[in-house]
XYZ file of N, CA and C in Angstrom:
333
model
N 8.971 -1.047 28.457
C 10.311 -1.095 29.000
C 10.488 0.097 29.929
N 11.093 -0.108 31.067
C 11.354 0.945 32.040
C 12.854 1.205 32.063
N 13.221 2.475 31.918
C 14.630 2.873 31.961
C 14.826 3.903 33.047
N 15.869 3.729 33.868
C 16.220 4.750 34.848
C 16.907 5.891 34.113
N 16.496 7.114 34.388
C 17.100 8.269 33.732
C 17.012 9.473 34.649
N 18.050 10.291 34.600
C 18.050 11.537 35.362
C 17.472 12.691 34.554
N 17.343 12.493 33.257
C 16.808 13.537 32.396
C 16.263 12.922 31.120
N 15.540 13.731 30.378
C 14.925 13.247 29.156
C 14.965 14.357 28.117
N 15.344 14.007 26.917
C 15.326 14.946 25.805
C 14.419 14.364 24.734
N 13.418 15.125 24.345
C 12.492 14.669 23.309
C 12.890 15.348 22.001
N 13.180 14.553 20.992
C 13.509 15.085 19.682
C 12.241 15.113 18.850
N 11.836 16.303 18.454
C 10.646 16.455 17.620
C 11.119 16.616 16.177
N 10.556 15.856 15.291
C 10.893 16.012 13.885
C 12.034 15.139 13.416
N 12.393 14.117 14.194
C 13.483 13.243 13.793
C 13.209 12.530 12.488
N 12.013 12.053 12.307
C 11.633 11.362 11.067
C 10.143 11.587 10.842
N 9.780 12.159 9.704
C 8.354 12.397 9.449
C 7.622 11.082 9.196
N 6.477 10.942 9.783
C 5.668 9.731 9.606
C 4.549 10.035 8.613
N 4.920 10.187 7.367
C 3.971 10.600 6.330
C 3.742 9.530 5.269
N 4.269 8.344 5.482
C 4.166 7.295 4.474
C 2.749 6.994 4.030
N 1.791 7.052 4.948
C 0.406 6.701 4.612
C -0.323 7.802 3.850
N 0.250 8.999 3.815
C -0.403 10.087 3.071
C 0.427 10.554 1.887
N 1.547 9.897 1.624
C 2.445 10.323 0.547
C 1.786 10.252 -0.824
N 0.769 9.423 -0.986
C 0.075 9.378 -2.277
C -1.033 10.425 -2.364
N -1.297 11.142 -1.262
C -2.335 12.172 -1.225
C -1.723 13.575 -1.187
N -0.681 13.745 -0.368
C -0.004 15.031 -0.240
C 1.426 14.900 -0.742
N 1.908 15.912 -1.433
C 3.248 15.891 -2.011
C 4.305 15.945 -0.906
N 5.247 15.002 -0.959
C 6.363 14.940 -0.009
C 7.681 15.054 -0.759
N 8.730 15.460 -0.043
C 10.062 15.409 -0.637
C 10.584 13.978 -0.523
N 11.797 13.740 -0.941
C 12.329 12.383 -0.935
C 12.586 11.825 0.458
N 12.546 12.672 1.496
C 12.709 12.193 2.878
C 11.375 12.078 3.622
N 10.279 12.456 2.959
C 8.958 12.320 3.563
C 8.383 13.584 4.151
N 9.080 14.707 4.054
C 8.552 15.968 4.570
C 7.532 16.532 3.589
N 6.465 17.116 4.114
C 5.368 17.621 3.271
C 5.740 18.949 2.620
N 5.515 19.022 1.330
C 5.813 20.224 0.556
C 4.625 21.189 0.651
N 4.925 22.473 0.749
C 3.876 23.484 0.852
C 4.236 24.709 0.022
N 3.234 25.518 -0.231
C 3.407 26.828 -0.851
C 4.349 26.850 -2.034
N 5.307 27.788 -2.020
C 6.209 27.965 -3.151
C 7.049 26.715 -3.445
N 7.309 25.898 -2.441
C 8.093 24.679 -2.671
C 7.369 23.709 -3.593
N 6.050 23.755 -3.602
C 5.286 22.913 -4.529
C 5.541 23.320 -5.974
N 5.753 24.607 -6.178
C 5.925 25.129 -7.531
C 7.374 25.030 -7.991
N 8.276 24.704 -7.080
C 9.686 24.595 -7.421
C 10.053 23.259 -8.033
N 9.089 22.371 -8.175
C 9.364 21.069 -8.769
C 8.952 21.101 -10.240
N 9.607 20.304 -11.078
C 9.256 20.305 -12.498
C 7.818 19.856 -12.771
N 7.289 18.994 -11.915
C 5.934 18.472 -12.105
C 4.935 19.352 -11.370
N 4.344 20.316 -12.063
C 3.349 21.208 -11.436
C 2.000 20.509 -11.299
N 1.898 19.284 -11.787
C 0.652 18.529 -11.711
C 0.173 18.288 -10.286
N 1.064 18.470 -9.328
C 0.657 18.311 -7.929
C -0.246 19.445 -7.478
N -0.235 20.554 -8.185
C -1.079 21.698 -7.794
C -2.187 21.848 -8.813
N -3.465 21.580 -8.410
C -4.560 21.503 -9.376
C -5.240 22.820 -9.745
N -4.913 23.907 -9.066
C -5.633 25.172 -9.296
C -4.828 26.138 -10.146
N -5.532 27.147 -10.685
C -4.871 28.190 -11.471
C -4.050 29.125 -10.585
N -4.523 29.378 -9.387
C -3.782 30.262 -8.480
C -2.623 29.489 -7.834
N -1.622 30.226 -7.366
C -0.521 29.600 -6.638
C -0.994 29.204 -5.245
N -0.376 28.176 -4.659
C -0.766 27.788 -3.295
C -0.348 28.853 -2.279
N -1.125 28.972 -1.220
C -0.755 29.861 -0.122
C 0.477 29.280 0.576
N 1.162 30.076 1.362
C 2.481 29.706 1.894
C 2.522 28.334 2.579
N 1.616 28.015 3.452
C 1.622 26.729 4.167
C 0.619 25.736 3.596
N 0.056 26.024 2.437
C -0.940 25.153 1.818
C -0.238 23.964 1.159
N -0.761 22.799 1.416
C -0.191 21.574 0.856
C -0.627 21.404 -0.598
N -0.290 20.276 -1.178
C -0.687 19.993 -2.560
C -2.182 19.738 -2.687
N -2.863 19.623 -1.570
C -4.323 19.489 -1.543
C -4.892 20.842 -1.130
N -5.511 21.585 -2.058
C -6.019 22.913 -1.704
C -6.888 22.883 -0.440
N -6.598 23.829 0.468
C -7.351 23.924 1.706
C -6.787 23.096 2.845
N -5.751 22.304 2.594
C -5.084 21.535 3.655
C -3.745 22.211 3.918
N -3.568 22.681 5.161
C -2.382 23.448 5.523
C -1.493 22.627 6.451
N -0.193 22.859 6.344
C 0.800 22.084 7.091
C 1.675 23.043 7.883
N 1.907 22.719 9.152
C 2.771 23.531 9.997
C 3.641 22.618 10.854
N 4.810 23.112 11.187
C 5.668 22.400 12.117
C 6.694 21.498 11.459
N 7.230 20.596 12.257
C 8.369 19.784 11.855
C 8.127 18.920 10.631
N 6.890 18.546 10.375
C 6.598 17.670 9.240
C 6.659 18.412 7.905
N 6.739 19.720 7.947
C 6.769 20.533 6.729
C 8.189 20.664 6.198
N 8.348 20.429 4.897
C 9.634 20.616 4.236
C 10.081 22.062 4.421
N 11.319 22.253 4.811
C 11.865 23.599 4.958
C 11.597 24.245 6.296
N 10.921 23.558 7.207
C 10.654 24.169 8.520
C 11.945 24.224 9.335
N 11.936 25.040 10.368
C 13.121 25.227 11.211
C 13.359 24.066 12.180
N 12.375 23.200 12.363
C 12.468 22.059 13.281
C 12.733 22.531 14.721
N 11.982 23.574 15.104
C 12.044 24.109 16.466
C 10.616 24.339 16.942
N 10.389 24.125 18.227
C 9.045 24.251 18.784
C 8.482 25.646 18.556
N 9.275 26.664 18.824
C 8.781 28.040 18.666
C 8.370 28.311 17.223
N 9.127 27.790 16.281
C 8.770 27.972 14.868
C 7.475 27.251 14.542
N 7.316 26.045 15.075
C 6.093 25.272 14.820
C 4.875 26.003 15.367
N 5.011 26.604 16.534
C 3.901 27.355 17.124
C 3.560 28.547 16.234
N 4.573 29.261 15.777
C 4.339 30.399 14.885
C 3.690 29.976 13.574
N 4.161 28.846 13.014
C 3.561 28.348 11.781
C 2.107 27.937 12.006
N 1.814 27.375 13.167
C 0.431 27.008 13.475
C -0.472 28.228 13.484
N 0.012 29.308 14.095
C -0.766 30.557 14.111
C -0.924 31.104 12.703
N 0.135 31.034 11.898
C 0.064 31.491 10.518
C -0.909 30.632 9.720
N -0.899 29.326 9.963
C -1.802 28.420 9.248
C -3.260 28.796 9.495
N -3.595 29.168 10.713
C -4.977 29.570 11.021
C -5.363 30.805 10.202
N -4.462 31.781 10.131
C -4.739 32.981 9.326
C -4.911 32.613 7.858
N -4.097 31.678 7.359
C -4.206 31.261 5.964
C -5.489 30.477 5.707
N -5.927 29.695 6.679
C -7.208 28.988 6.545
C -8.334 30.000 6.395
N -8.313 31.042 7.213
C -9.345 32.088 7.121
C -9.307 32.738 5.741
N -8.116 33.040 5.246
C -7.978 33.641 3.917
C -8.508 32.696 2.838
N -8.158 31.430 2.950
C -8.632 30.425 1.993
C -10.154 30.353 1.983
N -10.762 30.314 3.170
C -12.220 30.213 3.255
C -12.908 31.471 2.725
N -12.346 32.637 3.012
C -12.921 33.880 2.489
C -12.875 33.892 0.965
N -11.764 33.486 0.394
C -11.619 33.438 -1.068
C -12.592 32.445 -1.666
N -12.699 31.276 -1.050
C -13.615 30.245 -1.555
C -15.057 30.723 -1.483
N -15.422 31.372 -0.380
C -16.784 31.895 -0.242
C -17.063 32.981 -1.280
N -16.089 33.857 -1.520
C -16.266 34.922 -2.515
C -16.433 34.323 -3.907
N -15.646 33.290 -4.236
C -15.776 32.632 -5.539
C -17.138 31.967 -5.680
N -17.623 31.382 -4.594
C -18.934 30.728 -4.607
C -20.041 31.755 -4.837
N -19.927 32.917 -4.175
C -20.929 33.983 -4.353
C -20.918 34.508 -5.794
N -19.720 34.672 -6.360
C -19.617 35.136 -7.753
C -20.229 34.120 -8.703
N -19.997 32.844 -8.438
C -20.543 31.800 -9.312
C -22.062 31.774 -9.241
N -22.633 31.944 -8.035
C -24.091 31.906 -7.917
C -24.720 33.162 -8.511
N -24.023 34.294 -8.426
C -24.506 35.525 -9.040
C -24.499 35.395 -10.560
N -23.484 34.755 -11.091
C -23.380 34.571 -12.540
C -24.495 33.678 -13.065
N -24.994 32.774 -12.222
C -26.076 31.881 -12.639
C -27.441 32.549 -12.608
N -27.544 33.644 -11.838
C -28.837 34.344 -11.722
C -29.207 35.100 -12.957
């Protein structure tokens, strides 16, 4: 469809399209993905499988991080999404370093 328009406004985050992953990643009742401390704020802690608490942008699947409008509690602004994306990269590095250190400790314990 072609529409004549003098301007265009793009709304980001109007409705999260998470229906196909809702059985894999924890969502709120509107479909936004839960992360970090918000995962622990629910009565059912079964969504978080590890002994440690999730990192701030870490989803209910350890090692999967969420940033931007699809995340529950986000500001729903482009600048915030960009900042969260940068934070997510730092958290991925932290996650990988921790996982590698745990792997090294486990292999040392087997020696």
